[in-house]
Structure formats: structure tokens, C-alpha cells
Amino acid sequence: MGRLEGKIAIVTGAASGIGAVTAERLAAEGARVALADLDEPGVESLAEKIRGAGGTHAIGIRADLADPASVRAMVAATVEEFGGLDLLHNNAAATALASSLDVPVAEADPEVWDRTMRVNLSGAMVATQAALPHLIARGGGCVINTSSAAGLSGDLSHPAYAASKAALISLTRSVATQAGRSGVRCNAIAPGLIITRPEREDAYRVMLPHHLTTRLGRPEDVASAVVFLASDEASFITGQTLVVDGGLLAH
Ligand code: NAD
């Protein structure tokens, strides 16, 4: 029996990287999952893989976190398909876009800044707003936001990305505060350097001496934290940010 048997979850940004691995883990723990992403073929094929592997139900949904109507439709489609919602995992982010913002604050492009905030912060807020009545209707569920170590430390080259991730931690605390008495928990996860693509490994490896572990992060490390926070084992944990970074920020 999985730790999330009978639960219904949405994972945004589920077509690749951490979101894809997390969606598979949630399904392996018994959750029915809606996989949402801009990349529709990506989520469709992962949903098919999950349905084939474990027998748990999974669907793919095309959603653009920058578009409030699309975000609301994502929540509505999930509730229509599965009959409710227990877990919203706000994982999608404008990471590639943020990488193109490889400039100091003094040179930041306001339009790129706005777009980053719209996807990474406002998208999570609108999704939470749409999800809350459904979570409460099921007796309380949980929201898990993917922040970043960059949201805690500042970031040398991606100020918009770092600011959006810091604001997500604040949103996490507000949602936990406002919805706690309705039975809803809200927590954030702050991953450090997680190797989601082999081609990133060499670039990240130079940072290994700054870790307190002997290896860099894997998507599975983040997925394990999400499963824990979504499970009843974490029923007394809310408003927190769990840093999953191999000790990068601990010293
Ligand atoms: P990724 O680029 O592999 O996946 C992000 C997914 O989000 C993609 O599938 C992309 O299509 C989707 N997406 C982007 N914009 C979207 C939009 N407007 N609407 C819907 N979907 C959209 O990234 P990842 O490395 O797996 O990161 C996942 C999360 O973890 C992100 O929130 C990221 O900021 C965070 N994070 C990652 C790392 C890391 O080292 N990989 C570190 C800290 C935080």
C-alpha cells in the first residue's frame, strides 16, 4: 500500500526534469496524477507510461502557467477527471528563460523580469487560488511549491529567477497561514544543484567541493521530499521550506 493511496495530485512542469520524476514517484505511491505542462506531447507520453506501469490513473494536460485562464482550466480538468484534488505541486518554472537573463540587476530587462514573475510566482498563486476550494472540500489537502536555493541565497546571474523563488517562499507562508484552519498545509522545497540533464553535470561538478555530501543532487532527492511532505507523515508540518541541497547553503 502506497503512502498516497487514493490521493489526487496535480504536478505542474511534469514533462521533464524534477517534475517528471516526482509525478512518477507520486503515482508509484498510489496517487492519481494530472501532469500539466506547456509541452503537451511530453506529459501525454509520461501519463501513458504511468498508466501502463502501475495501473494508477494519470492524465496529461496542456497548461501555460503564464495564463490565468489556462491555469484555472488545468485545475477544473483535473477535478472533472478524478472527482477532486488533494495535492497541488507547483513545480513549473521559467528556468530556461531565467538562464537567458544572465545579467546583473542593473541591466535586467523589465519584460523578461515580468514574464519570469508571471510563470514562477503568479502561476503558482492562481493555481493555488483555483485549487483551494477543492482541497478544502476533500477535508484539507496540501500545496507544495518548488522554490530554489537561489531564493534563499540570492543569485549571481539570475536576479528575476531568484526573486521569484524568494517570493514563492513568502506565498507559501501566507497560504499556510490563511488556509491552515481549513485543513490545508502548504510547504516549499528549495532544491540546490540538481542534475536533470547529463550535459549539465560537468558545469555543476565544479560546485561539488562546496557541498557537504560526496555527490550532487538528483531529481529523485527532490521527489522523495515531495512525497514526504504530501504524506500523512508530514501532517504537522506546514509553512516550512525544506532545503534539498546536499548542504550547499549550510555553511
Ligand atoms: P525543467 O526545465 O527540466 O522543467 C521545467 C518544466 O516546466 C518544463 O517541462 C517546462 O516545459 C515547464 N514549463 C516552463 N514554463 C512553463 C509554463 N509557462 N507553463 C507550464 N509549464 C511550463 O526544470 P527542472 O530543473 O526540472 O526544475 C523544476 C523545478 O525545480 C523548477 O521550479 C526549478 O526552478 C526548480 N529548481 C531546479 C533546480 C535544478 O538544479 N534543476 C534547482 C533549484 C530549483
PDB file of N, CA and C and ligand atoms in Angstrom, residues 13-19 36-39 63-66 91-95 115 119 146-149 161 165 191-197 200 204, ligand 1:
ATOM      1  N   GLY A  13       4.719  21.462 -14.674  1.00  0.00           N
ATOM      2  CA  GLY A  13       6.082  21.276 -15.179  1.00  0.00           C
ATOM      3  C   GLY A  13       6.480  19.815 -15.154  1.00  0.00           C
ATOM      4  N   ALA A  14       5.499  18.939 -15.455  1.00  0.00           N
ATOM      5  CA  ALA A  14       5.718  17.496 -15.300  1.00  0.00           C
ATOM      6  C   ALA A  14       6.303  16.829 -16.538  1.00  0.00           C
ATOM      7  N   ALA A  15       6.580  17.604 -17.590  1.00  0.00           N
ATOM      8  CA  ALA A  15       7.082  16.962 -18.817  1.00  0.00           C
ATOM      9  C   ALA A  15       8.552  16.612 -18.740  1.00  0.00           C
ATOM     10  N   SER A  16       9.282  17.259 -17.824  1.00  0.00           N
ATOM     11  CA  SER A  16      10.716  16.974 -17.803  1.00  0.00           C
ATOM     12  C   SER A  16      11.297  17.153 -16.405  1.00  0.00           C
ATOM     13  N   GLY A  17      12.546  16.769 -16.265  1.00  0.00           N
ATOM     14  CA  GLY A  17      13.325  17.053 -15.065  1.00  0.00           C
ATOM     15  C   GLY A  17      12.689  16.575 -13.774  1.00  0.00           C
ATOM     16  N   ILE A  18      12.741  17.440 -12.768  1.00  0.00           N
ATOM     17  CA  ILE A  18      12.275  17.101 -11.424  1.00  0.00           C
ATOM     18  C   ILE A  18      10.775  16.770 -11.429  1.00  0.00           C
ATOM     19  N   GLY A  19       9.992  17.541 -12.187  1.00  0.00           N
ATOM     20  CA  GLY A  19       8.545  17.332 -12.208  1.00  0.00           C
ATOM     21  C   GLY A  19       8.167  15.961 -12.734  1.00  0.00           C
ATOM     22  N   ALA A  36       0.754  18.475 -15.805  1.00  0.00           N
ATOM     23  CA  ALA A  36       0.490  19.701 -16.562  1.00  0.00           C
ATOM     24  C   ALA A  36       1.795  20.318 -17.040  1.00  0.00           C
ATOM     25  N   ASP A  37       1.778  20.808 -18.279  1.00  0.00           N
ATOM     26  CA  ASP A  37       2.987  21.419 -18.840  1.00  0.00           C
ATOM     27  C   ASP A  37       2.625  22.125 -20.143  1.00  0.00           C
ATOM     28  N   LEU A  38       3.487  23.025 -20.557  1.00  0.00           N
ATOM     29  CA  LEU A  38       3.387  23.610 -21.902  1.00  0.00           C
ATOM     30  C   LEU A  38       3.615  22.537 -22.950  1.00  0.00           C
ATOM     31  N   ASP A  39       4.466  21.594 -22.608  1.00  0.00           N
ATOM     32  CA  ASP A  39       4.858  20.513 -23.520  1.00  0.00           C
ATOM     33  C   ASP A  39       3.809  19.387 -23.454  1.00  0.00           C
ATOM     34  N   ALA A  63      -0.965  23.133 -20.160  1.00  0.00           N
ATOM     35  CA  ALA A  63      -1.274  24.328 -19.365  1.00  0.00           C
ATOM     36  C   ALA A  63      -0.122  25.314 -19.485  1.00  0.00           C
ATOM     37  N   ASP A  64      -0.489  26.592 -19.555  1.00  0.00           N
ATOM     38  CA  ASP A  64       0.519  27.655 -19.557  1.00  0.00           C
ATOM     39  C   ASP A  64       0.371  28.438 -18.253  1.00  0.00           C
ATOM     40  N   LEU A  65       1.364  28.305 -17.394  1.00  0.00           N
ATOM     41  CA  LEU A  65       1.305  28.944 -16.084  1.00  0.00           C
ATOM     42  C   LEU A  65       1.273  30.465 -16.176  1.00  0.00           C
ATOM     43  N   ALA A  66       1.649  31.004 -17.336  1.00  0.00           N
ATOM     44  CA  ALA A  66       1.633  32.460 -17.510  1.00  0.00           C
ATOM     45  C   ALA A  66       0.223  32.976 -17.798  1.00  0.00           C
ATOM     46  N   ASN A  91       5.444  23.163  -9.513  1.00  0.00           N
ATOM     47  CA  ASN A  91       6.841  22.844  -9.831  1.00  0.00           C
ATOM     48  C   ASN A  91       7.360  23.555 -11.077  1.00  0.00           C
ATOM     49  N   ALA A  92       6.442  23.910 -11.994  1.00  0.00           N
ATOM     50  CA  ALA A  92       6.892  24.510 -13.270  1.00  0.00           C
ATOM     51  C   ALA A  92       7.606  25.824 -13.023  1.00  0.00           C
ATOM     52  N   ALA A  93       8.575  26.121 -13.851  1.00  0.00           N
ATOM     53  CA  ALA A  93       9.248  27.409 -13.741  1.00  0.00           C
ATOM     54  C   ALA A  93       9.857  27.801 -15.068  1.00  0.00           C
ATOM     55  N   ALA A  94       9.981  29.098 -15.241  1.00  0.00           N
ATOM     56  CA  ALA A  94      10.662  29.636 -16.415  1.00  0.00           C
ATOM     57  C   ALA A  94      12.151  29.567 -16.143  1.00  0.00           C
ATOM     58  N   THR A  95      12.703  28.358 -16.172  1.00  0.00           N
ATOM     59  CA  THR A  95      14.128  28.209 -15.856  1.00  0.00           C
ATOM     60  C   THR A  95      14.986  28.549 -17.062  1.00  0.00           C
ATOM     61  N   ARG A 115       7.798  38.417 -17.123  1.00  0.00           N
ATOM     62  CA  ARG A 115       7.426  37.083 -17.611  1.00  0.00           C
ATOM     63  C   ARG A 115       7.865  36.016 -16.586  1.00  0.00           C
ATOM     64  N   VAL A 119       5.181  33.458 -14.643  1.00  0.00           N
ATOM     65  CA  VAL A 119       5.195  31.986 -14.662  1.00  0.00           C
ATOM     66  C   VAL A 119       5.492  31.437 -13.260  1.00  0.00           C
ATOM     67  N   THR A 146       7.732  24.535  -5.459  1.00  0.00           N
ATOM     68  CA  THR A 146       9.169  24.370  -5.681  1.00  0.00           C
ATOM     69  C   THR A 146       9.820  25.735  -5.764  1.00  0.00           C
ATOM     70  N   SER A 147      10.521  26.081  -4.691  1.00  0.00           N
ATOM     71  CA  SER A 147      11.327  27.295  -4.694  1.00  0.00           C
ATOM     72  C   SER A 147      12.711  26.913  -5.202  1.00  0.00           C
ATOM     73  N   SER A 148      13.751  27.442  -4.602  1.00  0.00           N
ATOM     74  CA  SER A 148      15.122  27.132  -5.018  1.00  0.00           C
ATOM     75  C   SER A 148      16.081  27.651  -3.959  1.00  0.00           C
ATOM     76  N   ALA A 149      17.244  27.020  -3.898  1.00  0.00           N
ATOM     77  CA  ALA A 149      18.296  27.569  -3.038  1.00  0.00           C
ATOM     78  C   ALA A 149      18.582  29.011  -3.440  1.00  0.00           C
ATOM     79  N   TYR A 161      14.814  35.260 -11.548  1.00  0.00           N
ATOM     80  CA  TYR A 161      14.557  33.889 -11.103  1.00  0.00           C
ATOM     81  C   TYR A 161      14.659  33.807  -9.583  1.00  0.00           C
ATOM     82  N   LYS A 165      11.653  33.041  -6.778  1.00  0.00           N
ATOM     83  CA  LYS A 165      11.718  31.883  -5.881  1.00  0.00           C
ATOM     84  C   LYS A 165      11.671  32.319  -4.418  1.00  0.00           C
ATOM     85  N   PRO A 191      15.340  23.211  -3.800  1.00  0.00           N
ATOM     86  CA  PRO A 191      16.433  22.361  -4.296  1.00  0.00           C
ATOM     87  C   PRO A 191      17.698  23.187  -4.523  1.00  0.00           C
ATOM     88  N   GLY A 192      18.825  22.506  -4.375  1.00  0.00           N
ATOM     89  CA  GLY A 192      20.105  23.119  -4.742  1.00  0.00           C
ATOM     90  C   GLY A 192      20.420  22.752  -6.181  1.00  0.00           C
ATOM     91  N   LEU A 193      21.642  22.287  -6.426  1.00  0.00           N
ATOM     92  CA  LEU A 193      22.028  21.911  -7.796  1.00  0.00           C
ATOM     93  C   LEU A 193      21.590  20.477  -8.056  1.00  0.00           C
ATOM     94  N   ILE A 194      20.592  20.332  -8.891  1.00  0.00           N
ATOM     95  CA  ILE A 194      20.022  19.016  -9.191  1.00  0.00           C
ATOM     96  C   ILE A 194      20.315  18.704 -10.655  1.00  0.00           C
ATOM     97  N   ILE A 195      20.959  17.583 -10.898  1.00  0.00           N
ATOM     98  CA  ILE A 195      21.297  17.228 -12.285  1.00  0.00           C
ATOM     99  C   ILE A 195      20.086  16.587 -12.951  1.00  0.00           C
ATOM    100  N   THR A 196      19.457  17.353 -13.817  1.00  0.00           N
ATOM    101  CA  THR A 196      18.293  16.830 -14.529  1.00  0.00           C
ATOM    102  C   THR A 196      18.659  16.416 -15.953  1.00  0.00           C
ATOM    103  N   ARG A 197      19.815  16.901 -16.410  1.00  0.00           N
ATOM    104  CA  ARG A 197      20.265  16.539 -17.766  1.00  0.00           C
ATOM    105  C   ARG A 197      21.757  16.240 -17.696  1.00  0.00           C
ATOM    106  N   ARG A 200      24.467  18.860 -18.076  1.00  0.00           N
ATOM    107  CA  ARG A 200      24.694  19.873 -17.044  1.00  0.00           C
ATOM    108  C   ARG A 200      25.701  19.409 -15.990  1.00  0.00           C
ATOM    109  N   TYR A 204      27.990  21.606 -13.192  1.00  0.00           N
ATOM    110  CA  TYR A 204      27.621  21.566 -11.773  1.00  0.00           C
ATOM    111  C   TYR A 204      28.742  20.981 -10.908  1.00  0.00           C
TER     112      TYR A 204
HETATM  113  P1  NAD B   1      12.945  21.693 -16.342  1.00  0.00           P
HETATM  114  O1  NAD B   1      13.266  22.828 -17.260  1.00  0.00           O
HETATM  115  O2  NAD B   1      13.512  20.347 -16.644  1.00  0.00           O
HETATM  116  O3  NAD B   1      11.380  21.545 -16.195  1.00  0.00           O
HETATM  117  C1  NAD B   1      10.548  22.653 -16.095  1.00  0.00           C
HETATM  118  C2  NAD B   1       9.245  22.295 -16.785  1.00  0.00           C
HETATM  119  O4  NAD B   1       8.368  23.420 -16.646  1.00  0.00           O
HETATM  120  C3  NAD B   1       9.402  22.029 -18.296  1.00  0.00           C
HETATM  121  O5  NAD B   1       8.790  20.799 -18.634  1.00  0.00           O
HETATM  122  C4  NAD B   1       8.719  23.218 -18.948  1.00  0.00           C
HETATM  123  O6  NAD B   1       8.084  22.887 -20.173  1.00  0.00           O
HETATM  124  C5  NAD B   1       7.701  23.598 -17.878  1.00  0.00           C
HETATM  125  N1  NAD B   1       7.274  24.991 -18.022  1.00  0.00           N
HETATM  126  C6  NAD B   1       8.054  26.081 -18.200  1.00  0.00           C
HETATM  127  N2  NAD B   1       7.289  27.167 -18.351  1.00  0.00           N
HETATM  128  C7  NAD B   1       6.001  26.767 -18.260  1.00  0.00           C
HETATM  129  C8  NAD B   1       4.754  27.425 -18.340  1.00  0.00           C
HETATM  130  N3  NAD B   1       4.661  28.732 -18.592  1.00  0.00           N
HETATM  131  N4  NAD B   1       3.627  26.691 -18.193  1.00  0.00           N
HETATM  132  C9  NAD B   1       3.699  25.358 -17.975  1.00  0.00           C
HETATM  133  N5  NAD B   1       4.846  24.673 -17.899  1.00  0.00           N
HETATM  134  C10 NAD B   1       5.978  25.381 -18.047  1.00  0.00           C
HETATM  135  O7  NAD B   1      13.389  22.209 -14.886  1.00  0.00           O
HETATM  136  P2  NAD B   1      13.817  21.412 -13.566  1.00  0.00           P
HETATM  137  O8  NAD B   1      15.268  21.602 -13.407  1.00  0.00           O
HETATM  138  O9  NAD B   1      13.224  20.057 -13.506  1.00  0.00           O
HETATM  139  O10 NAD B   1      13.123  22.342 -12.474  1.00  0.00           O
HETATM  140  C11 NAD B   1      11.884  22.020 -11.869  1.00  0.00           C
HETATM  141  C12 NAD B   1      11.655  22.993 -10.727  1.00  0.00           C
HETATM  142  O11 NAD B   1      12.743  22.908  -9.794  1.00  0.00           O
HETATM  143  C13 NAD B   1      11.619  24.457 -11.167  1.00  0.00           C
HETATM  144  O12 NAD B   1      10.697  25.165 -10.362  1.00  0.00           O
HETATM  145  C14 NAD B   1      13.014  24.945 -10.886  1.00  0.00           C
HETATM  146  O13 NAD B   1      13.062  26.338 -10.693  1.00  0.00           O
HETATM  147  C15 NAD B   1      13.299  24.192  -9.606  1.00  0.00           C
HETATM  148  N6  NAD B   1      14.727  24.050  -9.308  1.00  0.00           N
HETATM  149  C16 NAD B   1      15.530  23.297 -10.109  1.00  0.00           C
HETATM  150  C17 NAD B   1      16.872  23.174  -9.793  1.00  0.00           C
HETATM  151  C18 NAD B   1      17.816  22.340 -10.602  1.00  0.00           C
HETATM  152  O14 NAD B   1      19.042  22.357 -10.296  1.00  0.00           O
HETATM  153  N7  NAD B   1      17.375  21.588 -11.594  1.00  0.00           N
HETATM  154  C19 NAD B   1      17.386  23.857  -8.672  1.00  0.00           C
HETATM  155  C20 NAD B   1      16.527  24.620  -7.901  1.00  0.00           C
HETATM  156  C21 NAD B   1      15.186  24.705  -8.231  1.00  0.00           C
END
